mmCIF file of C-alpha atoms in Angstrom:
data_model
loop_
_atom_site.group_PDB
_atom_site.id
_atom_site.type_symbol
_atom_site.label_atom_id
_atom_site.label_comp_id
_atom_site.label_asym_id
_atom_site.label_seq_id
_atom_site.Cartn_x
_atom_site.Cartn_y
_atom_site.Cartn_z
ATOM 1 C CA MET A 1 -0.008 0.008 -0.154
ATOM 2 C CA THR A 2 1.047 3.627 -0.464
ATOM 3 C CA SER A 3 1.263 6.146 2.354
ATOM 4 C CA THR A 4 -1.989 7.687 0.817
ATOM 5 C CA ASP A 5 -3.889 4.264 1.197
ATOM 6 C CA LEU A 6 -2.665 3.940 4.811
ATOM 7 C CA HIS A 7 -3.629 7.353 6.123
ATOM 8 C CA LEU A 8 -7.292 8.203 5.945
ATOM 9 C CA PRO A 9 -7.892 11.727 7.005
ATOM 10 C CA ARG A 10 -11.245 12.643 8.671
ATOM 11 C CA GLY A 11 -14.070 12.403 6.073
ATOM 12 C CA ALA A 12 -12.099 10.174 3.686
ATOM 13 C CA THR A 13 -14.380 7.226 4.134
ATOM 14 C CA ALA A 14 -17.513 9.095 5.224
ATOM 15 C CA ASN A 15 -20.808 8.311 3.612
ATOM 16 C CA ALA A 16 -24.722 8.841 4.368
ATOM 17 C CA GLN A 17 -24.599 6.532 7.274
ATOM 18 C CA TYR A 18 -21.041 6.813 8.726
ATOM 19 C CA ALA A 19 -18.373 9.411 9.591
ATOM 20 C CA VAL A 20 -15.954 6.633 9.297
ATOM 21 C CA ASP A 21 -16.390 3.444 7.326
ATOM 22 C CA ILE A 22 -13.422 1.138 6.880
ATOM 23 C CA GLU A 23 -14.355 -2.393 5.586
ATOM 24 C CA PRO A 24 -11.981 -5.118 4.744
ATOM 25 C CA LYS A 25 -12.411 -4.574 1.015
ATOM 26 C CA LEU A 26 -11.495 -0.947 1.300
ATOM 27 C CA ALA A 27 -8.446 -1.801 3.605
ATOM 28 C CA GLY A 28 -7.248 -4.518 1.155
ATOM 29 C CA TRP A 29 -7.461 -7.191 3.934
ATOM 30 C CA THR A 30 -9.718 -9.886 5.111
ATOM 31 C CA HIS A 31 -10.914 -9.219 8.678
ATOM 32 C CA SER A 32 -10.852 -5.853 10.583
ATOM 33 C CA SER A 33 -13.666 -3.163 10.256
ATOM 34 C CA LEU A 34 -14.309 0.208 12.047
ATOM 35 C CA ARG A 35 -17.316 2.438 11.558
ATOM 36 C CA VAL A 36 -18.385 5.669 13.503
ATOM 37 C CA VAL A 37 -21.913 6.690 13.420
ATOM 38 C CA GLU A 38 -23.071 10.074 14.668
ATOM 39 C CA LEU A 39 -26.623 10.484 15.957
ATOM 40 C CA ALA A 40 -28.524 13.700 16.487
ATOM 41 C CA PRO A 41 -30.821 13.823 19.641
ATOM 42 C CA GLY A 42 -33.465 11.269 19.342
ATOM 43 C CA GLY A 43 -31.639 9.588 16.337
ATOM 44 C CA SER A 44 -31.266 5.976 15.582
ATOM 45 C CA HIS A 45 -29.288 3.716 13.362
ATOM 46 C CA THR A 46 -29.839 0.041 12.365
ATOM 47 C CA PHE A 47 -27.510 -2.326 10.849
ATOM 48 C CA THR A 48 -27.057 -5.954 10.083
ATOM 49 C CA THR A 49 -23.921 -7.592 11.498
ATOM 50 C CA GLY A 50 -23.612 -10.111 8.524
ATOM 51 C CA ASP A 51 -20.532 -12.349 8.819
ATOM 52 C CA SER A 52 -18.812 -10.229 11.429
ATOM 53 C CA GLU A 53 -18.967 -9.734 15.189
ATOM 54 C CA TRP A 54 -19.262 -6.145 16.241
ATOM 55 C CA ILE A 55 -18.720 -4.070 19.684
ATOM 56 C CA VAL A 56 -20.747 -0.887 20.017
ATOM 57 C CA LEU A 57 -18.513 1.404 21.823
ATOM 58 C CA PRO A 58 -19.764 4.999 22.831
ATOM 59 C CA LEU A 59 -17.212 7.785 22.112
ATOM 60 C CA GLU A 60 -19.360 10.567 23.211
ATOM 61 C CA GLY A 61 -22.778 10.243 24.707
ATOM 62 C CA GLY A 62 -25.015 7.159 25.690
ATOM 63 C CA CYS A 63 -27.442 5.018 23.870
ATOM 64 C CA THR A 64 -29.667 1.911 23.897
ATOM 65 C CA VAL A 65 -28.552 -0.962 21.877
ATOM 66 C CA ARG A 66 -31.167 -3.486 20.682
ATOM 67 C CA ILE A 67 -30.102 -6.901 19.150
ATOM 68 C CA GLU A 68 -32.251 -9.374 17.261
ATOM 69 C CA THR A 69 -31.763 -12.635 15.596
ATOM 70 C CA ALA A 70 -33.808 -14.663 13.142
ATOM 71 C CA SER A 71 -34.616 -16.979 15.880
ATOM 72 C CA THR A 72 -36.502 -14.261 17.831
ATOM 73 C CA GLU A 73 -33.707 -14.066 20.433
ATOM 74 C CA LYS A 74 -33.432 -10.536 21.774
ATOM 75 C CA GLY A 75 -31.146 -8.353 23.839
ATOM 76 C CA GLU A 76 -31.361 -4.739 25.081
ATOM 77 C CA PHE A 77 -28.490 -2.934 26.653
ATOM 78 C CA GLN A 78 -28.428 0.594 28.025
ATOM 79 C CA LEU A 79 -25.025 2.147 27.560
ATOM 80 C CA LEU A 80 -24.329 4.993 29.937
ATOM 81 C CA GLY A 81 -21.446 6.022 27.730
ATOM 82 C CA ARG A 82 -19.303 9.025 28.521
ATOM 83 C CA GLU A 83 -18.822 12.832 28.019
ATOM 84 C CA SER A 84 -15.704 12.151 25.692
ATOM 85 C CA VAL A 85 -12.908 9.561 25.097
ATOM 86 C CA PHE A 86 -10.787 11.651 27.336
ATOM 87 C CA ALA A 87 -13.209 11.522 30.343
ATOM 88 C CA ASP A 88 -13.207 7.758 31.263
ATOM 89 C CA VAL A 89 -13.649 4.280 30.157
ATOM 90 C CA SER A 90 -17.046 3.426 28.742
ATOM 91 C CA ASP A 91 -19.500 0.485 28.833
ATOM 92 C CA PHE A 92 -20.021 -1.304 25.607
ATOM 93 C CA ALA A 93 -22.232 -3.928 23.929
ATOM 94 C CA TYR A 94 -21.292 -7.007 21.984
ATOM 95 C CA ALA A 95 -23.269 -8.017 18.811
ATOM 96 C CA PRO A 96 -22.721 -11.340 17.294
ATOM 97 C CA ARG A 97 -22.617 -12.248 13.669
ATOM 98 C CA ASP A 98 -25.984 -12.855 11.769
ATOM 99 C CA THR A 99 -28.042 -10.343 13.890
ATOM 100 C CA ARG A 100 -29.813 -6.973 13.533
ATOM 101 C CA VAL A 101 -28.730 -4.059 15.699
ATOM 102 C CA GLN A 102 -30.401 -0.787 16.452
ATOM 103 C CA ILE A 103 -28.536 2.062 18.240
ATOM 104 C CA ALA A 104 -30.952 4.735 19.558
ATOM 105 C CA SER A 105 -29.680 7.941 21.562
ATOM 106 C CA GLY A 106 -32.108 10.229 23.203
ATOM 107 C CA ALA A 107 -29.455 12.998 23.747
ATOM 108 C CA GLY A 108 -27.374 12.099 20.683
ATOM 109 C CA GLY A 109 -23.744 11.161 20.539
ATOM 110 C CA ARG A 110 -20.992 9.469 18.566
ATOM 111 C CA PHE A 111 -20.399 5.623 18.525
ATOM 112 C CA ALA A 112 -17.770 3.456 17.280
ATOM 113 C CA LEU A 113 -18.692 -0.022 15.799
ATOM 114 C CA ALA A 114 -15.448 -2.226 15.960
ATOM 115 C CA GLY A 115 -15.860 -5.282 13.845
ATOM 116 C CA ALA A 116 -14.058 -8.509 12.688
ATOM 117 C CA LYS A 117 -15.259 -11.099 10.309
ATOM 118 C CA CYS A 118 -15.628 -14.301 12.186
ATOM 119 C CA GLU A 119 -16.903 -17.971 12.337
ATOM 120 C CA ARG A 120 -18.363 -18.637 15.710
ATOM 121 C CA ARG A 121 -21.630 -16.922 16.803
ATOM 122 C CA LEU A 122 -21.217 -15.917 20.431
ATOM 123 C CA PRO A 123 -24.166 -14.552 22.656
ATOM 124 C CA ALA A 124 -24.877 -10.957 22.773
ATOM 125 C CA ARG A 125 -23.522 -9.349 25.943
ATOM 126 C CA TYR A 126 -22.918 -6.249 28.063
ATOM 127 C CA GLY A 127 -19.600 -4.960 29.014
ATOM 128 C CA PRO A 128 -19.745 -2.860 32.169
ATOM 129 C CA ALA A 129 -17.168 -0.081 32.535
ATOM 130 C CA PRO A 130 -16.046 -1.028 35.960
ATOM 131 C CA GLU A 131 -14.846 -4.264 34.671
ATOM 132 C CA VAL A 132 -12.551 -2.836 31.932
ATOM 133 C CA PRO A 133 -8.971 -3.468 32.917
ATOM 134 C CA VAL A 134 -6.908 -0.268 32.761
ATOM 135 C CA GLU A 135 -3.158 -0.571 32.373
ATOM 136 C CA GLU A 136 -0.466 2.065 32.873
ATOM 137 C CA ARG A 137 2.095 1.137 30.427
ATOM 138 C CA GLY A 138 5.590 2.543 29.943
ATOM 139 C CA SER A 139 7.166 5.377 32.047
ATOM 140 C CA GLY A 140 8.564 8.901 31.718
ATOM 141 C CA ASP A 141 7.891 10.399 28.233
ATOM 142 C CA CYS A 142 6.519 6.959 27.040
ATOM 143 C CA ALA A 143 3.950 6.683 29.687
ATOM 144 C CA ARG A 144 0.228 5.964 28.473
ATOM 145 C CA ARG A 145 -2.820 4.502 29.708
ATOM 146 C CA VAL A 146 -4.420 1.442 28.041
ATOM 147 C CA ARG A 147 -8.044 0.519 28.303
ATOM 148 C CA ASN A 148 -8.260 -3.111 27.563
ATOM 149 C CA PHE A 149 -12.029 -3.356 27.071
ATOM 150 C CA ALA A 150 -11.886 -6.137 24.545
ATOM 151 C CA SER A 151 -8.345 -7.368 24.535
ATOM 152 C CA ALA A 152 -7.673 -11.001 24.024
ATOM 153 C CA ASP A 153 -7.532 -11.978 27.652
ATOM 154 C CA SER A 154 -10.226 -9.669 28.977
ATOM 155 C CA PHE A 155 -13.514 -10.167 26.950
ATOM 156 C CA ASP A 156 -14.457 -13.187 24.855
ATOM 157 C CA CYS A 157 -14.840 -12.561 21.102
ATOM 158 C CA ASP A 158 -14.159 -14.890 18.165
ATOM 159 C CA ARG A 159 -11.659 -12.737 16.249
ATOM 160 C CA LEU A 160 -12.000 -9.278 17.432
ATOM 161 C CA ILE A 161 -9.425 -7.606 19.627
ATOM 162 C CA ALA A 162 -9.915 -3.836 20.561
ATOM 163 C CA VAL A 163 -8.252 -1.512 23.074
ATOM 164 C CA GLU A 164 -8.116 2.270 23.674
ATOM 165 C CA VAL A 165 -4.984 4.184 24.475
ATOM 166 C CA ILE A 166 -4.625 7.633 26.117
ATOM 167 C CA THR A 167 -1.326 9.117 25.361
ATOM 168 C CA PRO A 168 -0.490 12.301 27.431
ATOM 169 C CA GLY A 169 0.483 15.425 25.573
ATOM 170 C CA GLY A 170 4.259 15.333 24.570
ATOM 171 C CA ASN A 171 4.613 11.550 25.012
ATOM 172 C CA TRP A 172 5.331 8.736 22.785
ATOM 173 C CA SER A 173 3.162 5.593 22.706
ATOM 174 C CA SER A 174 3.084 2.546 20.581
ATOM 175 C CA TYR A 175 6.858 2.284 21.545
ATOM 176 C CA PRO A 176 9.055 0.486 21.015
ATOM 177 C CA PRO A 177 8.053 -0.105 17.454
ATOM 178 C CA HIS A 178 6.426 -3.496 17.049
ATOM 179 C CA LYS A 179 4.784 -5.698 14.561
ATOM 180 C CA HIS A 180 2.355 -8.511 14.207
ATOM 181 C CA ASP A 181 2.357 -9.309 10.645
ATOM 182 C CA GLU A 182 3.601 -13.154 10.711
ATOM 183 C CA HIS A 183 2.255 -16.218 12.331
ATOM 184 C CA ARG A 184 4.942 -17.616 14.541
ATOM 185 C CA PRO A 185 3.399 -19.728 17.198
ATOM 186 C CA GLY A 186 4.218 -18.590 20.690
ATOM 187 C CA GLU A 187 6.046 -15.414 19.485
ATOM 188 C CA GLU A 188 3.929 -13.462 16.951
ATOM 189 C CA SER A 189 0.356 -13.388 15.715
ATOM 190 C CA GLU A 190 -0.961 -12.122 12.350
ATOM 191 C CA LEU A 191 -3.191 -9.216 12.941
ATOM 192 C CA GLU A 192 -4.573 -6.445 10.646
ATOM 193 C CA GLU A 193 -4.837 -3.250 12.686
ATOM 194 C CA ILE A 194 -6.695 -0.063 12.463
ATOM 195 C CA TYR A 195 -5.747 3.249 14.480
ATOM 196 C CA TYR A 196 -8.546 5.651 14.971
ATOM 197 C CA PHE A 197 -7.538 9.062 16.544
ATOM 198 C CA GLU A 198 -8.930 11.809 18.496
ATOM 199 C CA ILE A 199 -6.901 14.740 19.962
ATOM 200 C CA ASP A 200 -7.887 16.848 22.904
ATOM 201 C CA GLY A 201 -8.152 20.513 22.593
ATOM 202 C CA PRO A 202 -8.532 22.760 19.382
ATOM 203 C CA ASN A 203 -5.935 22.517 16.790
ATOM 204 C CA GLY A 204 -4.391 19.523 18.262
ATOM 205 C CA LEU A 205 -2.373 16.887 16.368
ATOM 206 C CA GLY A 206 -0.241 13.896 16.433
ATOM 207 C CA TYR A 207 2.073 11.706 14.480
ATOM 208 C CA GLN A 208 1.905 8.163 13.570
ATOM 209 C CA ARG A 209 4.848 6.041 12.009
ATOM 210 C CA VAL A 210 4.471 2.734 10.253
ATOM 211 C CA PHE A 211 7.586 1.290 8.405
ATOM 212 C CA PRO A 212 8.539 -1.775 6.559
ATOM 213 C CA SER A 213 9.273 -5.084 8.190
ATOM 214 C CA ARG A 214 10.037 -6.561 4.838
ATOM 215 C CA GLU A 215 10.732 -5.349 1.275
ATOM 216 C CA GLY A 216 7.973 -3.429 -0.113
ATOM 217 C CA GLY A 217 6.123 -3.289 3.169
ATOM 218 C CA SER A 218 3.888 -0.494 4.479
ATOM 219 C CA ASP A 219 5.599 2.846 4.981
ATOM 220 C CA VAL A 220 4.060 6.106 6.271
ATOM 221 C CA LEU A 221 4.493 8.991 8.623
ATOM 222 C CA ALA A 222 1.209 10.772 9.067
ATOM 223 C CA GLU A 223 0.168 13.843 10.934
ATOM 224 C CA VAL A 224 -2.986 12.908 12.408
ATOM 225 C CA ARG A 225 -5.993 14.831 13.796
ATOM 226 C CA SER A 226 -9.385 14.058 15.434
ATOM 227 C CA GLY A 227 -11.274 11.643 12.969
ATOM 228 C CA ASP A 228 -8.181 10.404 11.160
ATOM 229 C CA ALA A 229 -7.479 6.614 10.910
ATOM 230 C CA VAL A 230 -4.231 4.822 9.982
ATOM 231 C CA LEU A 231 -4.366 1.322 8.669
ATOM 232 C CA VAL A 232 -1.551 -1.223 9.665
ATOM 233 C CA PRO A 233 -1.720 -4.208 7.260
ATOM 234 C CA ASP A 234 1.979 -5.247 8.004
ATOM 235 C CA GLY A 235 5.156 -3.524 9.141
ATOM 236 C CA TRP A 236 6.690 -1.982 12.354
ATOM 237 C CA HIS A 237 4.285 0.505 13.959
ATOM 238 C CA GLY A 238 5.179 3.205 16.402
ATOM 239 C CA PRO A 239 5.782 5.682 17.744
ATOM 240 C CA SER A 240 2.410 7.302 18.031
ATOM 241 C CA ILE A 241 3.371 10.883 19.221
ATOM 242 C CA ALA A 242 1.151 13.411 21.039
ATOM 243 C CA GLN A 243 1.580 17.093 20.453
ATOM 244 C CA PRO A 244 2.564 18.928 23.902
ATOM 245 C CA GLY A 245 -0.416 20.136 25.544
ATOM 246 C CA HIS A 246 -2.653 18.021 23.672
ATOM 247 C CA ASP A 247 -3.544 14.552 24.780
ATOM 248 C CA MET A 248 -4.084 11.871 22.205
ATOM 249 C CA TYR A 249 -6.600 9.204 22.017
ATOM 250 C CA TYR A 250 -6.644 6.182 19.771
ATOM 251 C CA LEU A 251 -8.774 3.152 19.288
ATOM 252 C CA ASN A 252 -7.025 0.108 18.138
ATOM 253 C CA VAL A 253 -9.036 -2.529 16.190
ATOM 254 C CA MET A 254 -7.367 -5.943 15.210
ATOM 255 C CA ALA A 255 -8.164 -9.306 13.872
ATOM 256 C CA GLY A 256 -6.517 -11.834 11.652
ATOM 257 C CA PRO A 257 -6.661 -15.326 10.194
ATOM 258 C CA GLY A 258 -5.005 -17.308 13.190
ATOM 259 C CA GLU A 259 -6.893 -20.178 14.700
ATOM 260 C CA THR A 260 -6.327 -18.764 18.150
ATOM 261 C CA ARG A 261 -7.342 -15.173 19.095
ATOM 262 C CA GLU A 262 -4.137 -13.773 20.670
ATOM 263 C CA TRP A 263 -1.990 -10.582 20.705
ATOM 264 C CA ARG A 264 1.563 -11.483 20.270
ATOM 265 C CA ILE A 265 4.031 -8.943 19.136
ATOM 266 C CA CYS A 266 7.577 -8.594 18.141
ATOM 267 C CA PHE A 267 9.567 -5.543 19.227
ATOM 268 C CA HIS A 268 12.047 -3.790 16.707
ATOM 269 C CA PRO A 269 15.465 -5.014 17.924
ATOM 270 C CA ASP A 270 17.048 -1.482 17.280
ATOM 271 C CA HIS A 271 14.716 0.313 19.660
ATOM 272 C CA THR A 272 14.192 -1.804 22.761
ATOM 273 C CA GLU A 273 17.200 -0.813 24.955
ATOM 274 C CA GLY A 274 15.699 0.803 28.222
ATOM 275 C CA TYR A 275 12.152 0.171 27.202
ATOM 276 C CA ARG A 276 11.506 -3.676 27.905
#
């Protein structure tokens, strides 16, 4: 892919339904998806999950999520949500494949739909905010906060892995550079990844680096702003750099072809001293 393909500025994938709409076909891969739907007060949005599992994650505001299947199985979840992605963790809802989902919001808001093509049909479930594991990772100017709401070992999905990261202004995260583009049992898993960014405060920005792990691999240095996304089909990725005075948020959505749902990464050998 070219750098233009990998960096998707705000609005680049927008359509009548979604502010962000990244499907496997658009990304040039097989599993990972991300959508962002914006609802006016009293608004609603309905979609079918098809051959993918989805997590409805409030970015701003709360909503009701109703899930229906052809077998008349139903589930309804009230998501309290949050004021913004910088405020706190959020509760969320899991929608299995082959279902119909309605998102409705009395006050309006923005909601991320993190998805992955999958085989198993798991039950619809509610993810409470207090049960989201929060990890303080790194130290000094590489310190960041990771919200592992749907990491491989915190919430059961068939393929989907999703986490949020808050990087304080002036800090680096996704560092040391790492990769997960090969299947090496016990050492590295093959995962396609989407970074979706929001920057705190007006005129805030950040930078995202992806560079080749093999000849002809992905290569981009992108200036990112709120609403931007960066695709990582392969290659070393990191650092993610936050502008001083502006905290940076990103949502990571990952999935891959491996038989086991796991997040195993390989750090770049030239950048690990003092950080592992």
